[in-house]
């Protein structure tokens, strides 16, 4: 059992508050963050609230109300926070419409309210109440209208999440980190904070969704450093492992309503965002549209009952109700397609005009329908990478987030776009990774030392940072080729100040070690590989397509060229049995670079240069 499992963990939460779904993560006894289910057994909780008479449905139980009670069902309210009525889209087809006479976006829903019972007649002191007085009749609920604003709806929804977590933990959480879209303005962030505070949630931080993904996957931290980070231990004897710590990653977050792509440089648990992009018309609802159109055509073909999806605002109520039913059904179909390689079914009773729908679709057919969506996701990723001034070959890893990235076809398509050496990672459940990242961040903030305050740490994290403008690496005389660095010690784009150590192997009996330290330039090497022509058989000679030549293959490799010599270092080894020396580079914000050589745990040589 490691040291983490022996520690008592504080009761902290991570909440992924999405536009369509939310999830809750807590820290377990082993120090791991895991998503929990609410009282209805749901880990992905629909951001929906429905009023039906005296009943209020919150979460997944509210979604079916869209069919017969859409005008009293509220969905998609997160993105309305911090906006006025004129700034938002208010053309919802199924859900409750926004009212026009409110500066803050608000809804009016029909409810049943029981009027208060009439007060008993007063009697004077000393007098006796008349005998046989009639018992006041129980008053029946009366129809009424209730106006509720978007901040109030948000508070109500967040309070249910917080209560579910409290019931699960058995104690009230002491700190919570809530995810926040990258593109949220300061006004929207303040509105979210206010709604959370009104729900009684102790908010430690609103964490950028991209950062939550990086924290969730623990990018830039080796397993040992992850444990040290959780335990708050110093980096004693840290030898580097640069390939595990410094990465250029692409975060592809495909949620229910939008696609967000970010290119980040990560290292030492810090990240610098190089570029980001967003598509508001691409997300899980795009897959819903494809499936709804597919099954609508199948329904029309079998029953001869016309059904066109998506419905226009002027469509009949029958069509709107049919679409609402079908959209609820295809959500289950999507889950089946992402979890199983077999065929997924879709069944709806009395879809339209009393006719039932019963159909199925296999993953191959679905991938064929979704291929244009996969291409749009890949194209957006390539565009953001180009905006960051990088080539696809310079990306170390692609991280997937959002429930819509669970389709294997999307991962396969991205794997073909990026080089074989660039993994497309979904080691965590993409639908839960943001909540997990928020929980880990809440744990980190709750375990800060007494000298550090959360407010000071967050203020420092939000301040602009200087970064390394060019990579710094070493060249061993006689071993370099094509003016390339033998090894990069400090990549470009890392937050300053930065310190990196690398272990340089030497042969036993070596008396002296010498190498040069260079500033470099990231570049891409392009090789054209001609495909070998296969010998034709007798059957191939008759084939009219056999004369077509295959196009040559283009191989792109990330390289680092040397540009400026910083220093030359030479070290006489006093210990002839040594098999390695330790080389350290420290880059300060004032562009000073300190180079040190360590031998047998002691500093043997150092120099400082300016860049």
XYZ file of C-alpha atoms in Angstrom:
611
model
C 0.000 0.000 0.000
C 1.468 3.356 -1.006
C 1.610 6.432 1.155
C -1.341 8.042 -0.563
C -3.783 5.337 0.545
C -2.791 5.826 4.175
C -3.722 9.485 4.197
C -7.146 10.716 5.150
C -8.585 12.649 2.244
C -10.548 15.886 2.603
C -14.145 15.883 1.386
C -13.730 17.759 -1.891
C -15.644 17.664 -5.171
C -15.092 18.135 -8.843
C -18.159 19.122 -10.871
C -18.260 19.094 -14.645
C -21.127 21.481 -15.385
C -21.818 21.076 -19.084
C -24.441 22.568 -21.343
C -26.327 19.273 -21.650
C -24.906 16.943 -18.991
C -23.086 17.228 -15.667
C -21.047 14.800 -13.588
C -19.630 14.667 -10.060
C -16.232 13.291 -8.992
C -14.901 12.702 -5.484
C -11.557 11.576 -4.062
C -11.612 7.990 -2.823
C -9.678 6.396 0.018
C -6.847 5.438 -2.340
C -6.400 9.043 -3.432
C -7.986 8.474 -6.838
C -10.748 10.604 -8.298
C -13.866 8.774 -9.469
C -17.238 9.846 -10.793
C -20.176 8.932 -8.583
C -23.798 8.209 -9.373
C -26.652 10.304 -8.042
C -29.652 8.851 -6.218
C -31.116 7.750 -9.571
C -27.977 5.785 -10.440
C -26.879 8.221 -13.170
C -23.236 9.242 -13.592
C -24.056 11.538 -16.501
C -26.787 13.816 -15.168
C -28.905 15.708 -17.678
C -28.911 19.482 -17.196
C -32.681 19.653 -17.344
C -35.476 20.761 -15.009
C -39.183 20.179 -15.617
C -42.252 21.436 -13.755
C -45.285 19.187 -13.924
C -48.061 20.267 -11.583
C -46.704 20.067 -8.065
C -43.781 17.883 -9.139
C -40.316 19.173 -10.085
C -38.102 16.791 -12.057
C -34.367 17.505 -12.044
C -31.807 15.626 -14.125
C -32.456 12.618 -16.317
C -36.046 12.322 -15.104
C -36.792 15.694 -16.693
C -35.765 14.700 -20.236
C -38.861 12.559 -21.022
C -41.011 15.572 -20.095
C -39.867 17.186 -23.361
C -42.387 15.021 -25.233
C -45.664 16.056 -23.568
C -44.581 18.873 -21.293
C -41.965 20.697 -23.311
C -43.272 24.186 -22.532
C -42.523 23.594 -18.841
C -39.150 21.849 -19.321
C -35.948 23.883 -19.185
C -32.719 22.737 -20.849
C -29.559 24.393 -22.179
C -29.403 27.098 -19.530
C -25.687 27.121 -18.660
C -24.558 29.132 -21.668
C -27.205 31.776 -20.934
C -25.517 32.799 -17.679
C -24.254 36.359 -17.672
C -26.215 37.317 -20.802
C -29.244 39.479 -21.471
C -32.302 38.360 -23.419
C -31.148 40.145 -26.590
C -27.759 38.406 -26.539
C -28.975 34.803 -26.617
C -30.718 32.444 -29.011
C -34.347 32.115 -27.944
C -35.755 29.937 -30.734
C -35.948 26.624 -28.851
C -38.340 24.204 -30.565
C -39.037 21.772 -27.711
C -38.158 23.358 -24.381
C -39.698 26.223 -22.451
C -39.263 29.532 -24.315
C -37.575 32.544 -22.777
C -39.867 35.418 -21.807
C -39.314 38.718 -23.558
C -39.995 41.193 -20.757
C -36.991 40.286 -18.615
C -33.519 41.739 -18.959
C -32.041 38.589 -17.404
C -33.018 35.467 -19.399
C -35.973 33.871 -17.606
C -38.733 31.335 -18.138
C -42.410 31.205 -17.208
C -43.735 27.738 -16.394
C -47.126 26.398 -15.374
C -47.301 24.937 -11.865
C -49.857 23.949 -9.244
C -49.687 25.826 -5.950
C -51.684 24.938 -2.855
C -53.054 28.162 -1.325
C -52.431 28.601 2.392
C -55.283 27.500 4.661
C -57.387 30.359 6.130
C -56.409 31.298 9.646
C -58.725 30.214 12.473
C -61.054 32.905 13.924
C -59.475 34.660 16.839
C -61.010 34.441 20.313
C -60.717 36.886 23.163
C -58.746 35.840 26.220
C -60.930 33.895 28.597
C -63.628 33.248 26.032
C -64.563 29.726 24.984
C -64.421 28.667 21.383
C -67.789 27.673 19.999
C -68.378 23.957 20.081
C -68.889 22.046 16.866
C -66.719 24.411 14.825
C -66.173 23.030 11.346
C -62.706 21.762 10.414
C -61.234 23.921 7.649
C -61.494 22.104 4.308
C -58.288 21.019 2.586
C -57.735 23.381 -0.282
C -56.960 21.915 -3.701
C -53.889 23.033 -5.652
C -54.637 25.843 -8.053
C -52.998 26.523 -11.435
C -50.455 29.312 -11.380
C -47.472 30.609 -13.292
C -43.957 30.713 -11.954
C -41.205 32.916 -13.361
C -37.666 31.666 -12.796
C -34.448 33.238 -14.060
C -31.444 31.432 -15.506
C -29.287 32.107 -12.391
C -32.081 30.679 -10.205
C -32.383 27.590 -12.393
C -28.605 27.136 -12.235
C -28.656 27.438 -8.454
C -31.444 24.867 -8.198
C -29.608 22.397 -10.446
C -26.202 22.825 -8.777
C -27.768 22.394 -5.341
C -29.055 18.949 -6.376
C -25.552 17.935 -7.498
C -24.084 19.161 -4.227
C -26.741 17.311 -2.226
C -26.059 14.081 -4.137
C -22.350 14.382 -3.309
C -23.116 15.130 0.338
C -25.325 12.044 0.576
C -22.600 9.921 -1.039
C -19.794 11.181 1.211
C -21.835 11.301 4.375
C -20.416 14.747 5.159
C -20.748 18.140 3.536
C -17.863 18.805 1.105
C -15.459 21.515 2.211
C -14.277 22.571 -1.234
C -15.448 22.294 -4.831
C -13.887 22.997 -8.224
C -16.391 23.544 -11.053
C -15.492 23.329 -14.729
C -15.928 26.431 -16.836
C -15.824 26.778 -20.638
C -12.664 28.359 -21.983
C -14.665 31.002 -23.810
C -16.724 32.141 -20.800
C -16.376 35.877 -20.206
C -15.615 37.338 -16.795
C -19.297 38.299 -16.493
C -20.382 34.712 -17.145
C -17.814 33.352 -14.703
C -19.043 35.745 -12.021
C -22.644 34.672 -12.702
C -21.674 31.005 -12.327
C -19.838 31.730 -9.077
C -22.841 33.609 -7.708
C -25.245 30.790 -8.593
C -22.943 28.216 -6.984
C -22.601 30.339 -3.843
C -26.397 30.687 -3.647
C -26.572 26.887 -3.778
C -24.332 26.713 -0.702
C -21.346 25.327 -2.619
C -17.889 26.337 -1.312
C -16.183 27.069 -4.641
C -12.394 26.922 -4.607
C -11.960 27.607 -8.310
C -13.694 27.739 -11.679
C -11.329 25.569 -13.718
C -10.913 25.961 -17.453
C -12.197 22.796 -19.170
C -8.953 22.364 -21.117
C -6.949 22.573 -17.909
C -9.313 20.089 -16.266
C -8.609 17.593 -19.058
C -4.846 18.002 -18.613
C -5.143 17.586 -14.841
C -7.445 14.593 -15.287
C -4.965 12.808 -17.543
C -2.124 14.145 -15.336
C -0.161 15.206 -18.399
C 3.448 16.165 -17.721
C 3.716 14.149 -14.504
C 5.316 10.718 -14.190
C 3.726 8.270 -11.756
C 6.349 9.093 -9.104
C 5.801 12.823 -9.561
C 2.032 12.319 -9.354
C 2.467 10.748 -5.923
C 4.874 13.478 -4.831
C 2.415 16.126 -6.017
C -0.396 14.595 -4.004
C 1.800 14.215 -0.929
C 3.344 17.672 -1.285
C 6.901 16.282 -1.204
C 9.887 18.149 -2.694
C 11.558 17.034 -5.882
C 14.595 15.446 -4.302
C 16.951 13.754 -6.698
C 14.796 14.635 -9.657
C 16.594 13.508 -12.791
C 14.210 14.857 -15.365
C 12.438 12.354 -17.579
C 11.791 15.188 -20.010
C 9.937 12.956 -22.438
C 7.329 12.272 -19.739
C 7.150 15.811 -18.414
C 7.333 18.136 -21.419
C 4.768 17.557 -24.119
C 2.902 19.371 -26.843
C -0.648 18.055 -26.702
C -3.927 18.645 -28.509
C -7.102 18.524 -26.433
C -10.168 17.567 -28.486
C -13.274 18.231 -26.385
C -16.384 17.184 -28.289
C -19.387 17.814 -26.084
C -23.095 17.721 -26.742
C -23.364 21.166 -28.322
C -19.873 22.277 -29.413
C -16.331 21.249 -30.319
C -13.378 22.838 -28.540
C -9.788 22.210 -29.632
C -6.735 23.529 -27.811
C -2.989 23.103 -28.383
C -0.997 23.244 -25.146
C 2.600 22.970 -24.041
C 2.766 21.129 -20.725
C 5.519 20.603 -18.175
C 5.968 20.446 -14.409
C 2.202 20.377 -13.925
C 1.894 23.745 -15.719
C 0.473 24.377 -19.147
C 0.701 27.159 -21.701
C -2.072 27.411 -24.262
C -0.609 28.009 -27.716
C -3.866 28.178 -29.688
C -7.531 27.264 -29.376
C -10.622 27.092 -31.547
C -14.333 26.371 -31.203
C -17.128 25.128 -33.453
C -20.579 25.865 -32.075
C -22.462 23.763 -34.650
C -20.544 20.547 -34.121
C -21.130 18.157 -31.236
C -23.201 15.286 -29.953
C -26.338 16.872 -31.372
C -24.785 16.543 -34.828
C -24.713 12.767 -34.367
C -28.289 12.960 -33.043
C -29.329 14.729 -36.239
C -27.706 12.019 -38.382
C -29.400 9.206 -36.488
C -32.768 10.982 -36.381
C -32.674 11.592 -40.126
C -31.653 7.979 -40.746
C -34.480 6.509 -38.682
C -37.002 9.097 -39.902
C -36.336 7.990 -43.491
C -36.637 4.360 -42.416
C -39.915 5.134 -40.631
C -41.344 6.927 -43.664
C -40.244 4.118 -45.972
C -41.951 1.440 -43.847
C -45.119 3.270 -42.821
C -45.613 5.776 -45.657
C -46.120 8.443 -42.950
C -44.133 11.568 -43.797
C -41.669 12.673 -41.110
C -39.019 15.307 -41.776
C -36.296 15.953 -39.192
C -35.126 18.368 -37.933
C -38.444 20.142 -37.603
C -38.827 23.776 -38.508
C -40.258 26.241 -36.027
C -43.487 26.284 -38.042
C -43.858 22.487 -38.055
C -46.942 20.843 -36.608
C -47.102 19.784 -32.985
C -47.268 16.143 -34.112
C -43.962 16.465 -35.923
C -42.349 18.287 -33.006
C -43.535 15.648 -30.580
C -42.308 12.885 -32.894
C -38.886 14.502 -33.100
C -38.695 14.867 -29.321
C -39.526 11.166 -28.910
C -36.982 10.151 -31.527
C -34.215 12.271 -30.035
C -34.740 10.671 -26.642
C -34.547 7.232 -28.249
C -31.376 7.851 -30.270
C -29.510 8.869 -27.108
C -29.688 5.223 -26.052
C -28.749 4.173 -29.582
C -25.616 6.348 -29.404
C -24.557 4.774 -26.125
C -24.935 1.306 -27.617
C -22.903 2.241 -30.700
C -20.048 3.618 -28.574
C -20.000 0.653 -26.177
C -20.591 -2.350 -28.427
C -19.505 -3.452 -31.877
C -22.884 -5.032 -32.566
C -26.003 -3.466 -34.001
C -27.797 -0.825 -31.932
C -31.576 -0.680 -31.908
C -33.986 2.238 -31.854
C -37.645 1.702 -30.944
C -40.381 4.296 -30.379
C -44.018 3.499 -29.718
C -46.568 5.606 -31.573
C -43.957 7.831 -33.163
C -46.484 9.558 -35.420
C -50.104 8.904 -36.415
C -50.135 5.858 -34.124
C -47.341 4.142 -36.090
C -44.396 2.567 -34.247
C -40.722 2.738 -35.159
C -38.442 -0.264 -34.780
C -35.049 -0.194 -36.441
C -31.358 -0.883 -35.973
C -28.020 0.360 -37.214
C -24.577 -1.219 -36.996
C -21.350 0.599 -36.282
C -20.066 0.375 -39.869
C -23.212 2.020 -41.212
C -23.059 4.675 -38.500
C -19.392 5.442 -39.214
C -20.355 5.902 -42.841
C -22.993 8.457 -41.842
C -20.646 10.158 -39.371
C -17.568 10.246 -41.648
C -18.145 13.935 -42.613
C -18.349 14.831 -38.903
C -15.119 12.956 -38.176
C -13.419 14.881 -40.986
C -14.663 18.212 -39.623
C -13.224 17.382 -36.184
C -9.866 16.439 -37.723
C -9.853 19.534 -39.945
C -10.527 21.771 -36.939
C -7.681 20.134 -35.039
C -5.308 20.676 -37.971
C -6.398 24.311 -38.290
C -5.738 25.030 -34.603
C -2.352 23.286 -34.796
C -1.446 25.456 -37.790
C -2.621 28.545 -35.885
C -0.171 27.600 -33.120
C 2.635 27.608 -35.704
C 3.156 23.866 -35.435
C 3.067 20.846 -37.695
C 1.102 17.686 -36.953
C 4.381 15.791 -36.572
C 5.309 18.050 -33.638
C 2.315 16.932 -31.559
C 3.204 14.419 -28.845
C -0.295 13.336 -27.848
C -3.982 13.866 -28.591
C -6.297 13.859 -25.564
C -10.001 13.129 -25.959
C -12.719 14.605 -23.754
C -16.484 14.770 -23.969
C -18.973 11.920 -24.300
C -19.152 12.344 -28.082
C -15.520 11.200 -28.463
C -16.483 7.724 -27.225
C -17.186 6.564 -30.791
C -14.294 4.305 -31.894
C -14.676 5.616 -35.434
C -13.594 9.107 -34.347
C -10.487 7.801 -32.562
C -9.597 5.686 -35.596
C -9.998 8.641 -37.939
C -7.787 10.881 -35.784
C -5.187 8.104 -35.538
C -4.944 8.111 -39.342
C -4.547 11.894 -39.448
C -1.709 12.059 -36.899
C 1.610 10.191 -37.171
C 1.754 6.615 -35.818
C 4.008 7.855 -32.995
C 1.313 10.266 -31.732
C -1.141 8.402 -29.493
C -4.806 9.343 -29.442
C -5.478 8.928 -25.732
C -8.711 8.065 -23.990
C -7.318 6.033 -21.096
C -9.927 7.687 -18.888
C -13.603 7.806 -19.748
C -13.797 10.974 -21.903
C -17.231 11.669 -20.440
C -15.757 11.776 -16.918
C -12.254 13.182 -17.388
C -13.230 16.845 -16.800
C -14.964 16.033 -13.503
C -11.970 13.892 -12.480
C -9.604 16.757 -13.279
C -11.703 19.165 -11.219
C -11.647 16.769 -8.247
C -7.852 16.393 -8.442
C -7.490 20.175 -8.604
C -9.774 20.544 -5.578
C -7.570 18.062 -3.709
C -4.448 20.005 -4.646
C -5.913 23.340 -3.524
C -7.243 21.904 -0.279
C -3.803 20.533 0.654
C -1.788 23.703 0.122
C 0.645 24.498 2.905
C -0.280 27.051 5.554
C 2.036 29.613 3.939
C 0.094 29.500 0.670
C -3.411 30.853 0.223
C -5.749 29.627 -2.486
C -6.461 33.193 -3.622
C -2.745 33.931 -4.047
C -2.131 30.703 -5.962
C -5.049 31.328 -8.333
C -3.993 34.933 -8.868
C -0.489 33.796 -9.747
C -1.843 31.106 -12.086
C -4.019 33.658 -13.909
C -1.181 36.136 -14.467
C 0.568 36.218 -17.875
C 3.699 34.094 -18.104
C 6.880 34.364 -20.127
C 7.915 31.267 -22.051
C 11.058 29.868 -23.580
C 11.333 31.228 -27.107
C 13.590 28.480 -28.482
C 14.645 24.974 -27.467
C 17.974 24.418 -25.690
C 19.860 21.185 -26.191
C 23.251 19.531 -26.308
C 25.579 18.488 -29.111
C 28.283 15.884 -28.592
C 31.284 16.691 -30.847
C 31.704 14.108 -33.541
C 28.182 12.708 -33.160
C 25.970 15.435 -34.578
C 24.586 15.115 -38.106
C 22.895 17.640 -40.394
C 23.355 20.424 -37.823
C 20.831 18.829 -35.481
C 20.790 18.763 -31.697
C 21.601 15.356 -30.236
C 19.076 15.931 -27.443
C 16.686 18.703 -26.437
C 16.871 19.505 -22.717
C 14.498 22.493 -22.543
C 11.783 22.617 -25.234
C 10.350 25.891 -26.491
C 7.093 27.253 -25.094
C 7.622 26.289 -21.432
C 6.643 28.701 -18.671
C 9.566 30.569 -17.073
C 11.468 30.097 -14.875
C 12.237 26.516 -15.828
C 14.723 23.931 -14.650
C 15.529 20.657 -16.371
C 18.041 17.931 -15.574
C 19.152 15.114 -17.837
C 21.389 12.154 -17.152
C 24.173 11.795 -19.732
C 25.564 8.253 -19.970
C 29.357 7.750 -20.115
C 31.447 4.625 -20.513
C 33.249 3.292 -17.484
C 36.850 4.446 -17.370
C 36.078 7.716 -19.174
C 38.394 10.445 -17.968
C 36.729 13.486 -19.506
C 33.299 14.512 -20.765
C 32.820 17.396 -23.204
C 29.802 18.700 -25.133
C 28.307 21.904 -26.470
C 25.075 23.630 -25.414
C 23.108 25.170 -28.272
C 19.956 27.141 -28.774
C 17.935 25.548 -31.529
C 14.992 25.884 -33.838
C 12.079 23.464 -34.209
C 11.596 22.278 -37.756
C 10.026 19.496 -39.784
C 11.912 17.098 -42.033
C 9.915 15.930 -45.037
C 10.881 12.738 -46.851
C 9.250 11.428 -50.000
C 9.265 7.645 -50.162
C 8.571 6.104 -53.530
C 6.452 2.978 -53.376
C 7.980 -0.135 -54.887
C 6.317 -1.379 -58.018
C 4.986 -4.907 -57.764
C 5.542 -7.384 -60.568
C 2.458 -7.830 -62.691
C 0.792 -11.186 -63.042
C -1.108 -12.354 -66.091
C -4.397 -11.362 -64.451
C -3.065 -7.884 -63.614
C -2.098 -7.256 -67.247
C -5.743 -7.541 -68.223
C -6.835 -5.175 -65.468
C -7.339 -1.645 -66.821
C -6.471 -0.136 -63.433
C -3.190 -2.009 -63.026
C -1.211 0.646 -64.920
C -2.054 3.328 -62.343
C 0.998 4.253 -60.272
C 0.655 4.584 -56.511
C 1.408 8.026 -55.142
C 4.641 8.388 -53.154
C 4.326 8.493 -49.375
C 5.239 11.671 -47.509
C 6.880 11.147 -44.115
C 7.139 14.164 -41.812
C 9.460 14.062 -38.817
C 9.890 16.712 -36.114
C 13.543 17.783 -35.750
C 15.480 20.492 -33.894
C 18.271 22.330 -35.691
C 21.071 24.087 -33.840
C 21.249 27.867 -34.327
C 23.281 29.627 -31.583
C 26.133 28.250 -29.508
C 25.607 29.099 -25.830
C 28.592 27.410 -24.195
C 30.963 24.498 -24.239
C 31.343 22.391 -21.116
C 34.152 20.038 -20.166
C 34.345 17.879 -17.063
C 37.170 15.708 -15.818
C 35.702 12.665 -14.101
C 37.238 11.957 -10.711
C 35.249 8.763 -10.352
C 36.380 6.431 -13.147
C 33.593 3.959 -12.334
C 30.869 6.515 -13.021
C 28.395 5.545 -15.735
C 26.693 8.936 -16.033
C 26.863 12.623 -15.170
C 23.988 14.976 -14.425
C 23.496 18.072 -16.595
C 21.176 20.878 -15.434
C 19.764 23.866 -17.325
C 18.035 26.717 -15.484
C 16.367 29.447 -17.584
C 15.314 32.583 -15.684
C 12.817 35.240 -16.693
C 15.639 37.714 -17.325
C 16.910 35.497 -20.183
C 19.818 34.252 -18.072
C 20.692 30.597 -18.586
C 22.684 28.739 -15.952
C 24.372 25.484 -16.965
C 25.634 23.053 -14.331
C 27.364 19.688 -14.347
C 27.003 17.304 -11.435
C 29.239 14.373 -10.632
C 28.517 11.856 -7.865
C 25.859 14.155 -6.413
C 28.142 17.210 -6.245
C 28.270 20.250 -8.512
C 31.484 20.124 -10.542
C 31.175 22.938 -13.070
C 28.792 25.790 -13.883
C 28.474 28.760 -16.191
C 25.868 31.461 -16.876
C 25.073 32.901 -20.292
C 22.472 35.292 -21.734
C 20.115 34.502 -24.586
